[in-house]
XYZ file of C-alpha atoms in Angstrom:
526
model
C -5.870 -11.114 13.956
C -7.505 -9.147 16.789
C -9.739 -7.347 14.333
C -10.825 -10.645 12.787
C -11.639 -12.134 16.178
C -13.623 -9.057 17.096
C -15.435 -9.187 13.767
C -16.303 -12.834 14.354
C -17.819 -12.126 17.767
C -19.837 -9.039 16.805
C -22.454 -8.209 14.180
C -20.863 -7.701 10.769
C -22.219 -7.050 7.299
C -20.746 -8.517 4.141
C -20.572 -7.245 0.565
C -20.203 -3.540 1.356
C -20.304 -1.353 -1.746
C -16.880 -0.192 -2.920
C -16.138 3.522 -3.242
C -14.719 5.254 -6.260
C -14.771 2.231 -8.580
C -15.577 2.102 -12.255
C -15.002 -0.559 -14.847
C -15.901 -2.126 -18.153
C -18.653 -4.567 -18.951
C -18.418 -8.192 -17.856
C -20.371 -9.418 -20.843
C -23.320 -11.762 -20.268
C -21.945 -13.198 -17.018
C -24.665 -13.184 -14.311
C -23.051 -11.929 -11.100
C -26.299 -12.151 -9.130
C -26.296 -15.948 -9.025
C -23.099 -15.790 -6.984
C -24.774 -13.788 -4.243
C -23.611 -10.238 -4.983
C -23.976 -7.476 -7.535
C -21.219 -6.463 -9.932
C -20.836 -3.156 -8.054
C -20.146 -4.852 -4.715
C -16.822 -5.733 -3.178
C -16.141 -8.890 -1.210
C -15.332 -8.139 2.419
C -13.071 -11.159 2.794
C -11.131 -10.643 5.990
C -8.045 -12.502 4.770
C -7.532 -9.827 2.108
C -5.829 -6.484 2.427
C -6.420 -5.676 -1.228
C -10.185 -5.447 -1.714
C -10.951 -5.553 -5.435
C -14.551 -4.959 -6.416
C -16.427 -8.141 -7.193
C -15.513 -9.370 -10.649
C -12.484 -7.079 -10.948
C -8.833 -7.933 -11.520
C -6.818 -7.618 -8.271
C -3.742 -6.732 -10.319
C -4.934 -3.674 -12.274
C -8.450 -3.003 -10.952
C -10.355 -3.264 -14.233
C -13.511 -5.365 -14.374
C -13.126 -8.884 -15.791
C -14.842 -9.607 -19.095
C -14.983 -12.946 -20.999
C -15.800 -11.657 -24.499
C -12.902 -9.794 -26.105
C -9.267 -11.004 -25.715
C -8.111 -7.711 -27.216
C -9.797 -5.569 -24.552
C -8.820 -4.865 -20.921
C -9.905 -7.349 -18.267
C -10.166 -10.424 -20.481
C -10.483 -13.746 -18.649
C -11.896 -16.931 -20.218
C -15.473 -17.418 -19.051
C -14.739 -20.741 -17.365
C -11.940 -19.155 -15.336
C -14.131 -16.212 -14.430
C -17.042 -18.360 -13.261
C -14.639 -20.522 -11.261
C -13.162 -17.433 -9.601
C -16.502 -15.881 -8.710
C -17.844 -19.161 -7.412
C -14.748 -19.558 -5.207
C -15.069 -16.055 -3.816
C -18.776 -16.509 -3.150
C -18.023 -19.803 -1.373
C -15.361 -18.074 0.735
C -17.872 -15.417 1.711
C -20.556 -17.954 2.607
C -18.073 -20.032 4.622
C -16.909 -17.034 6.613
C -20.471 -16.042 7.399
C -21.252 -19.553 8.606
C -17.998 -20.133 10.505
C -18.268 -16.816 12.310
C -21.231 -18.269 14.192
C -23.844 -16.187 12.438
C -26.648 -16.733 9.980
C -27.991 -13.984 7.738
C -31.696 -13.292 7.905
C -32.841 -10.369 5.765
C -29.308 -8.914 6.000
C -29.296 -9.067 9.810
C -26.657 -11.199 11.601
C -27.763 -13.030 14.771
C -25.507 -14.970 17.144
C -26.404 -18.661 17.301
C -23.581 -20.258 19.299
C -20.931 -19.442 21.935
C -17.635 -18.117 20.617
C -14.264 -19.697 21.494
C -11.526 -17.104 20.904
C -8.586 -19.548 21.177
C -10.123 -21.996 18.744
C -10.990 -19.190 16.340
C -7.464 -17.749 16.495
C -5.929 -21.104 15.570
C -8.393 -21.578 12.723
C -7.822 -18.095 11.298
C -4.046 -18.542 11.469
C -4.367 -21.745 9.442
C -6.587 -19.945 6.944
C -4.008 -17.205 6.567
C -1.304 -19.710 5.726
C -3.490 -21.472 3.179
C -4.781 -18.249 1.617
C -1.297 -16.778 1.207
C -0.333 -19.643 -1.102
C -3.535 -19.641 -3.163
C -2.874 -18.693 -6.765
C -4.068 -15.224 -7.635
C -6.248 -14.962 -10.703
C -5.573 -11.895 -12.833
C -6.641 -10.760 -16.265
C -4.767 -11.844 -19.374
C -3.103 -8.421 -19.701
C -1.753 -8.522 -16.118
C -0.524 -12.085 -16.660
C 1.564 -11.038 -19.660
C 2.933 -7.992 -17.867
C 3.869 -9.977 -14.748
C 5.503 -12.953 -16.361
C 6.738 -11.639 -19.718
C 7.015 -7.868 -19.221
C 5.100 -7.324 -22.438
C 1.802 -5.752 -23.459
C 0.217 -5.389 -26.870
C -0.097 -1.813 -28.124
C -3.862 -2.411 -28.248
C -3.754 -2.727 -24.443
C -1.217 -0.012 -23.654
C -2.581 3.268 -22.260
C -1.574 6.278 -24.297
C -1.130 4.111 -27.389
C -4.425 2.217 -27.530
C -7.649 3.919 -28.588
C -9.786 1.702 -26.332
C -12.080 3.854 -24.197
C -10.779 2.321 -20.954
C -7.152 3.075 -21.848
C -7.201 6.715 -22.880
C -5.464 9.428 -20.832
C -8.796 11.267 -20.759
C -10.473 8.378 -18.928
C -7.720 8.303 -16.297
C -8.217 12.034 -15.791
C -11.948 11.413 -15.401
C -11.372 8.689 -12.822
C -9.271 11.014 -10.685
C -11.766 13.867 -10.991
C -13.762 12.398 -8.075
C -10.958 13.407 -5.689
C -11.829 17.064 -6.030
C -15.178 16.489 -4.309
C -14.189 13.537 -2.100
C -12.777 14.396 1.351
C -9.505 12.476 1.517
C -5.786 12.615 2.195
C -3.704 12.577 -0.998
C -0.353 10.771 -0.980
C 1.257 12.280 -4.064
C 4.131 10.226 -5.528
C 6.739 11.951 -7.656
C 9.778 10.389 -9.310
C 12.979 12.002 -7.984
C 14.853 10.779 -11.031
C 12.324 12.396 -13.384
C 10.823 15.012 -11.106
C 9.658 17.594 -13.636
C 8.737 14.989 -16.233
C 6.506 13.131 -13.747
C 5.086 16.208 -12.022
C 1.326 16.694 -12.392
C 1.101 20.386 -13.162
C -2.702 20.242 -12.821
C -2.574 18.513 -9.420
C -4.207 21.446 -7.556
C -7.210 21.115 -9.880
C -7.311 17.342 -9.384
C -7.196 17.242 -5.566
C -9.053 20.457 -4.773
C -8.696 21.530 -1.152
C -7.679 18.086 0.122
C -4.417 17.928 2.108
C -1.397 16.571 0.244
C 1.639 14.616 1.463
C 4.550 14.377 -0.985
C 6.353 11.050 -1.392
C 9.471 11.575 -3.518
C 10.266 8.070 -4.750
C 13.484 6.468 -6.066
C 15.792 8.092 -3.541
C 17.873 4.913 -3.856
C 19.017 6.077 -7.305
C 20.770 9.169 -5.915
C 24.244 9.258 -4.333
C 24.249 7.680 -0.866
C 26.064 10.630 0.705
C 23.514 13.205 -0.447
C 22.230 15.737 2.079
C 18.664 14.539 2.621
C 17.414 17.751 4.204
C 18.706 19.735 1.219
C 16.982 17.363 -1.237
C 13.773 17.472 0.800
C 13.892 21.275 0.766
C 14.525 21.223 -2.995
C 11.425 19.045 -3.516
C 9.297 21.323 -1.333
C 10.442 24.458 -3.162
C 9.838 22.940 -6.602
C 6.338 21.781 -5.561
C 5.445 25.188 -4.168
C 6.625 26.882 -7.359
C 4.162 24.676 -9.241
C 1.052 25.388 -7.235
C 1.243 23.344 -4.011
C 1.489 26.361 -1.753
C 0.622 24.938 1.668
C 3.458 22.436 1.955
C 5.665 22.195 5.022
C 8.908 20.246 5.313
C 7.048 17.616 7.371
C 4.806 16.998 4.352
C 7.745 15.929 2.131
C 9.117 12.385 2.487
C 12.041 10.849 0.593
C 11.290 7.189 -0.035
C 12.324 4.161 -2.052
C 9.580 1.746 -3.025
C 12.312 -0.710 -3.985
C 14.261 -0.813 -0.695
C 11.498 0.452 1.589
C 13.557 3.390 2.816
C 11.276 6.039 4.315
C 8.053 4.124 3.635
C 7.200 3.141 7.261
C 7.696 6.720 8.466
C 5.589 8.107 5.631
C 2.705 5.717 6.217
C 2.747 6.188 9.971
C 2.321 9.935 9.499
C -0.211 9.543 6.680
C -2.351 6.983 8.521
C -2.410 9.051 11.720
C -3.420 12.139 9.782
C -6.117 10.274 7.832
C -7.577 8.912 11.076
C -7.588 12.383 12.633
C -9.476 13.742 9.610
C -11.746 10.691 9.353
C -10.928 10.156 5.660
C -9.343 7.591 3.365
C -6.018 7.945 1.546
C -5.519 8.054 -2.228
C -2.140 7.437 -3.880
C -1.849 9.727 -6.898
C 0.862 10.290 -9.475
C 1.952 10.035 -13.074
C 2.408 6.676 -14.771
C 5.556 4.802 -13.738
C 6.334 6.803 -10.584
C 6.008 3.630 -8.491
C 2.509 3.768 -6.961
C 1.784 0.057 -7.255
C 5.297 -0.830 -6.068
C 4.677 1.461 -3.100
C 1.475 -0.376 -2.184
C 3.048 -3.794 -2.725
C 5.737 -2.810 -0.233
C 3.024 -1.958 2.285
C 1.422 -5.362 1.767
C 4.630 -7.014 2.899
C 5.725 -4.566 5.620
C 4.690 -5.742 9.077
C 5.850 -2.471 10.649
C 3.230 -0.570 8.628
C 0.251 -2.919 8.695
C 0.063 -5.105 11.785
C -0.876 -8.757 11.667
C -4.658 -8.555 11.944
C -7.868 -9.095 10.028
C -6.357 -7.787 6.806
C -3.676 -10.435 6.282
C -4.307 -11.732 2.819
C -3.385 -14.189 0.182
C -1.871 -11.467 -2.004
C 1.200 -10.860 0.148
C 3.598 -12.435 -2.311
C 1.775 -11.305 -5.456
C 0.114 -7.972 -4.796
C -0.724 -5.483 -7.523
C 0.624 -5.869 -11.028
C 3.866 -3.922 -11.449
C 5.653 -3.439 -14.745
C 8.039 -1.086 -16.458
C 5.322 -0.204 -19.003
C 3.499 3.056 -18.163
C -0.199 2.741 -17.320
C -0.296 -0.682 -15.657
C -3.076 0.118 -13.155
C -6.392 0.765 -14.915
C -8.833 1.465 -12.099
C -9.055 2.129 -8.373
C -7.798 -0.649 -6.083
C -8.536 -0.522 -2.373
C -6.210 -1.619 0.429
C -7.679 -2.010 3.904
C -5.184 -0.460 6.318
C -7.136 -1.191 9.507
C -8.599 1.331 11.912
C -11.387 2.195 9.433
C -8.805 3.677 7.041
C -8.493 2.528 3.450
C -5.843 3.416 0.910
C -6.635 3.515 -2.804
C -4.209 2.927 -5.634
C -5.214 4.996 -8.653
C -4.316 4.832 -12.350
C -1.167 6.741 -13.240
C -1.750 9.672 -15.544
C -0.089 9.333 -18.949
C 2.074 12.375 -19.729
C 2.915 12.625 -23.453
C 5.893 14.910 -22.773
C 7.746 12.008 -21.115
C 10.118 10.110 -23.376
C 9.159 6.872 -21.619
C 5.651 7.105 -23.081
C 7.165 6.404 -26.529
C 9.596 3.614 -25.753
C 9.249 -0.137 -26.161
C 9.527 -2.436 -23.104
C 13.075 -3.358 -24.165
C 14.076 0.306 -24.397
C 12.367 1.103 -21.092
C 14.512 -1.517 -19.353
C 17.582 0.431 -20.428
C 16.263 3.944 -19.793
C 14.576 3.448 -16.397
C 17.352 2.818 -13.831
C 17.185 -0.430 -11.885
C 19.950 0.556 -9.437
C 21.865 3.594 -8.213
C 23.026 5.736 -11.110
C 26.795 5.993 -11.665
C 26.794 9.590 -12.847
C 29.595 10.611 -15.192
C 31.170 14.045 -15.660
C 32.686 15.040 -19.005
C 34.535 18.231 -19.908
C 33.124 19.738 -23.077
C 34.834 22.330 -25.198
C 33.265 24.475 -27.893
C 32.049 22.376 -30.818
C 31.886 19.107 -28.854
C 28.710 17.077 -28.248
C 27.681 14.103 -26.126
C 25.166 11.594 -27.462
C 22.874 10.188 -24.763
C 22.237 6.952 -26.558
C 20.261 7.822 -29.655
C 17.625 9.562 -27.554
C 19.189 13.002 -27.057
C 22.402 14.979 -27.433
C 24.070 17.889 -25.653
C 26.326 20.325 -27.529
C 28.481 23.158 -26.228
C 27.852 25.735 -28.935
C 30.014 28.541 -27.590
C 31.839 29.652 -24.479
C 34.637 28.398 -22.277
C 34.879 24.685 -21.375
C 32.282 23.463 -18.837
C 31.763 20.234 -16.902
C 28.615 18.274 -17.758
C 27.519 15.648 -15.212
C 25.124 13.069 -16.681
C 22.504 11.504 -14.424
C 21.062 8.819 -16.686
C 20.619 5.076 -16.426
C 23.825 3.026 -16.392
C 22.436 1.121 -19.380
C 22.339 4.204 -21.625
C 25.499 4.599 -23.717
C 27.210 7.996 -23.625
C 29.419 8.955 -26.554
C 31.363 12.211 -27.025
C 32.189 13.396 -30.518
C 32.528 16.515 -32.678
C 29.155 18.225 -33.138
C 29.775 18.295 -36.900
C 30.030 14.477 -36.969
C 26.893 13.662 -34.953
C 24.614 12.770 -37.862
C 27.304 10.670 -39.522
C 28.004 8.799 -36.276
C 24.299 8.108 -35.658
C 23.802 6.810 -39.178
C 26.781 4.465 -38.855
C 26.513 3.217 -35.273
C 22.881 3.494 -34.081
C 21.949 0.286 -32.273
C 25.545 -0.947 -32.080
C 27.576 -1.376 -28.889
C 28.724 2.234 -29.311
C 25.266 3.826 -29.334
C 22.040 2.595 -27.726
C 19.125 2.719 -27.002
C 17.222 2.538 -29.295
C 18.553 -0.718 -30.620
C 18.070 -0.158 -34.349
C 18.011 2.618 -36.929
C 14.355 1.833 -37.593
C 13.374 2.488 -33.973
C 15.409 5.698 -33.987
C 13.397 6.924 -36.961
C 10.101 5.853 -35.363
C 10.759 8.140 -32.402
C 9.986 11.018 -34.720
C 11.837 14.137 -35.764
C 14.528 15.508 -33.455
C 14.257 19.153 -32.487
C 16.802 21.424 -30.801
C 16.528 23.980 -28.021
C 19.313 26.388 -27.079
C 19.960 27.611 -23.531
C 22.279 30.245 -22.153
C 23.979 28.803 -19.069
C 25.555 31.039 -16.458
C 27.993 29.116 -14.279
C 28.243 29.569 -10.508
C 31.898 28.624 -10.261
C 33.725 25.329 -10.028
C 32.546 24.315 -6.551
C 28.811 24.221 -7.304
C 26.802 23.372 -10.421
C 24.769 25.972 -12.205
C 21.469 24.799 -13.713
C 20.366 21.272 -14.445
C 19.194 20.477 -17.965
C 16.219 18.115 -17.739
C 15.338 15.557 -20.412
C 11.916 14.277 -19.341
C 11.887 10.503 -18.967
C 15.616 10.170 -19.569
C 17.364 12.012 -16.719
C 19.218 15.272 -16.317
C 22.623 16.909 -16.806
C 24.107 19.350 -14.298
C 26.402 22.054 -15.741
C 29.396 23.281 -13.741
C 31.792 26.071 -14.646
C 32.578 29.776 -14.564
C 31.268 32.369 -16.948
C 28.666 31.926 -19.634
C 28.108 29.404 -22.414
C 25.503 28.427 -24.992
C 24.229 24.853 -24.880
C 22.119 23.145 -27.544
C 19.894 20.233 -26.474
C 18.381 17.939 -29.109
C 15.607 15.435 -28.325
C 12.509 13.930 -29.987
C 9.798 16.479 -30.763
C 7.420 17.398 -27.904
C 9.618 15.841 -25.203
C 9.904 18.218 -22.250
C 13.332 19.891 -22.045
C 13.962 22.585 -19.434
C 16.453 24.056 -16.990
C 16.042 24.135 -13.211
C 17.932 24.693 -9.967
C 20.409 21.823 -9.466
C 19.264 18.748 -7.524
C 22.790 17.341 -7.071
C 25.042 20.434 -7.284
C 28.251 18.996 -5.785
C 28.874 15.838 -7.795
C 30.950 17.054 -10.750
C 34.431 16.722 -9.242
C 33.688 13.310 -7.743
C 32.991 11.763 -11.126
C 35.106 13.640 -13.677
C 35.946 11.219 -16.478
C 38.054 10.937 -19.594
C 36.460 9.753 -22.824
C 38.713 7.256 -24.649
C 36.755 7.215 -27.895
C 34.613 4.231 -26.965
C 34.000 4.581 -23.214
C 34.366 6.878 -20.226
C 37.047 6.306 -17.596
C 36.692 7.996 -14.236
C 39.745 9.873 -12.992
C 38.856 9.545 -9.309
C 37.740 12.060 -6.716
C 39.124 15.598 -6.610
C 39.575 17.546 -3.420
C 38.970 21.061 -4.714
C 35.394 20.275 -5.670
C 34.251 18.547 -2.516
C 30.968 19.816 -1.146
C 30.873 22.258 1.727
């Protein structure tokens, strides 16, 4: 509010050009008759999200009234109504601020009453917050139905605005743009969501790591150990200058860690005199992160940037590639934060799944990890999406960190194909939810790893299935493990993220389900 009052009593320009934006054509619609060019943004002070003029505030792509099968479609009558409303809002604010524009110069024409203006702006805030947000047809379907046509899904569509190459091109400006990068990674799919080319994308710009989805891990985890694990893994992959203070564990769902992160990031951005850019792979939670900021009064104070989008915000969906262009959020203090399109990574299993399958594979709540004891010749099916087999060696404990909605089934390795053929899509084995979808995922390929155990008190390596989760392996001695997953899906081993969980969740498989035995004392963490 203070910033808005100050803006109303001092010279102010409107329609400042947005930075970093690109978009598709808006057809034959004449933006100029509404008082601004298509490359301008509206500096409406009751917004915190500042979409460029004529762009969707949900995904950032430019509106267009011609092609319903292309990004940004909005019927022409709706689009003209929206632009006319925004232009009227701009004109009203110019007039009500006590200024008239003469050749782009603002001149004071009447005394200014701060108390009266504060009451009026408060009323405007209340009215604006309830105004219906107009979004493109694609965002509307994602928001209210959780669906998107393949023709409008990045990584699947061949439309020029939806290709992974275009998203890479959009982010290429960061290399030459002084900024602070807030890099989101998915703790639940760390290596699958990691941008291995991030150093080339961000150049010499400073990076702060936000490890999202901490709410999915056990509540009694040692946060400092997890934070150190994240830092070490990032440094091994090219981010050499990281300190512990640059790594934050957050949850965009619960808000845990977000205020602390943004306080540090905003202070650092102001010290450097730069804006912030939120970068990450598709589906790591960037838009959810920004939506949390829009509703968090401890991060953004009640001031000129209160906006009508508080309850709606950016479009968020379980489908990878929801955001299509840069979206700016005014954070106050001359600092802006930009949401950027998530990069599509073909080695993630989630890039191949349907919305229904994604709802099962991407955890919605804390994962109830399960530990099973495998002997030689036994295998565990992780739905119909992957399987783990103990090929040789002494028995080991395998702790599965996958969504609670993914069915685990232990069987003889020799019977796996028979079981899949008979039960795929049934209550015993899912997702996928049909034999047809299982076949559409493509050929399954196997990788074999030699696992060296570190004893029964601490897990040896994790086996990562990109987009699905991971399995920690606990035991003594050496064993051979075969991992089978769809072709080209990233499968690897790493240092354990949760090395002390096996004995807390050891279970017995009854033939149709797993039954936990309860906590064991000899395996408690130290």
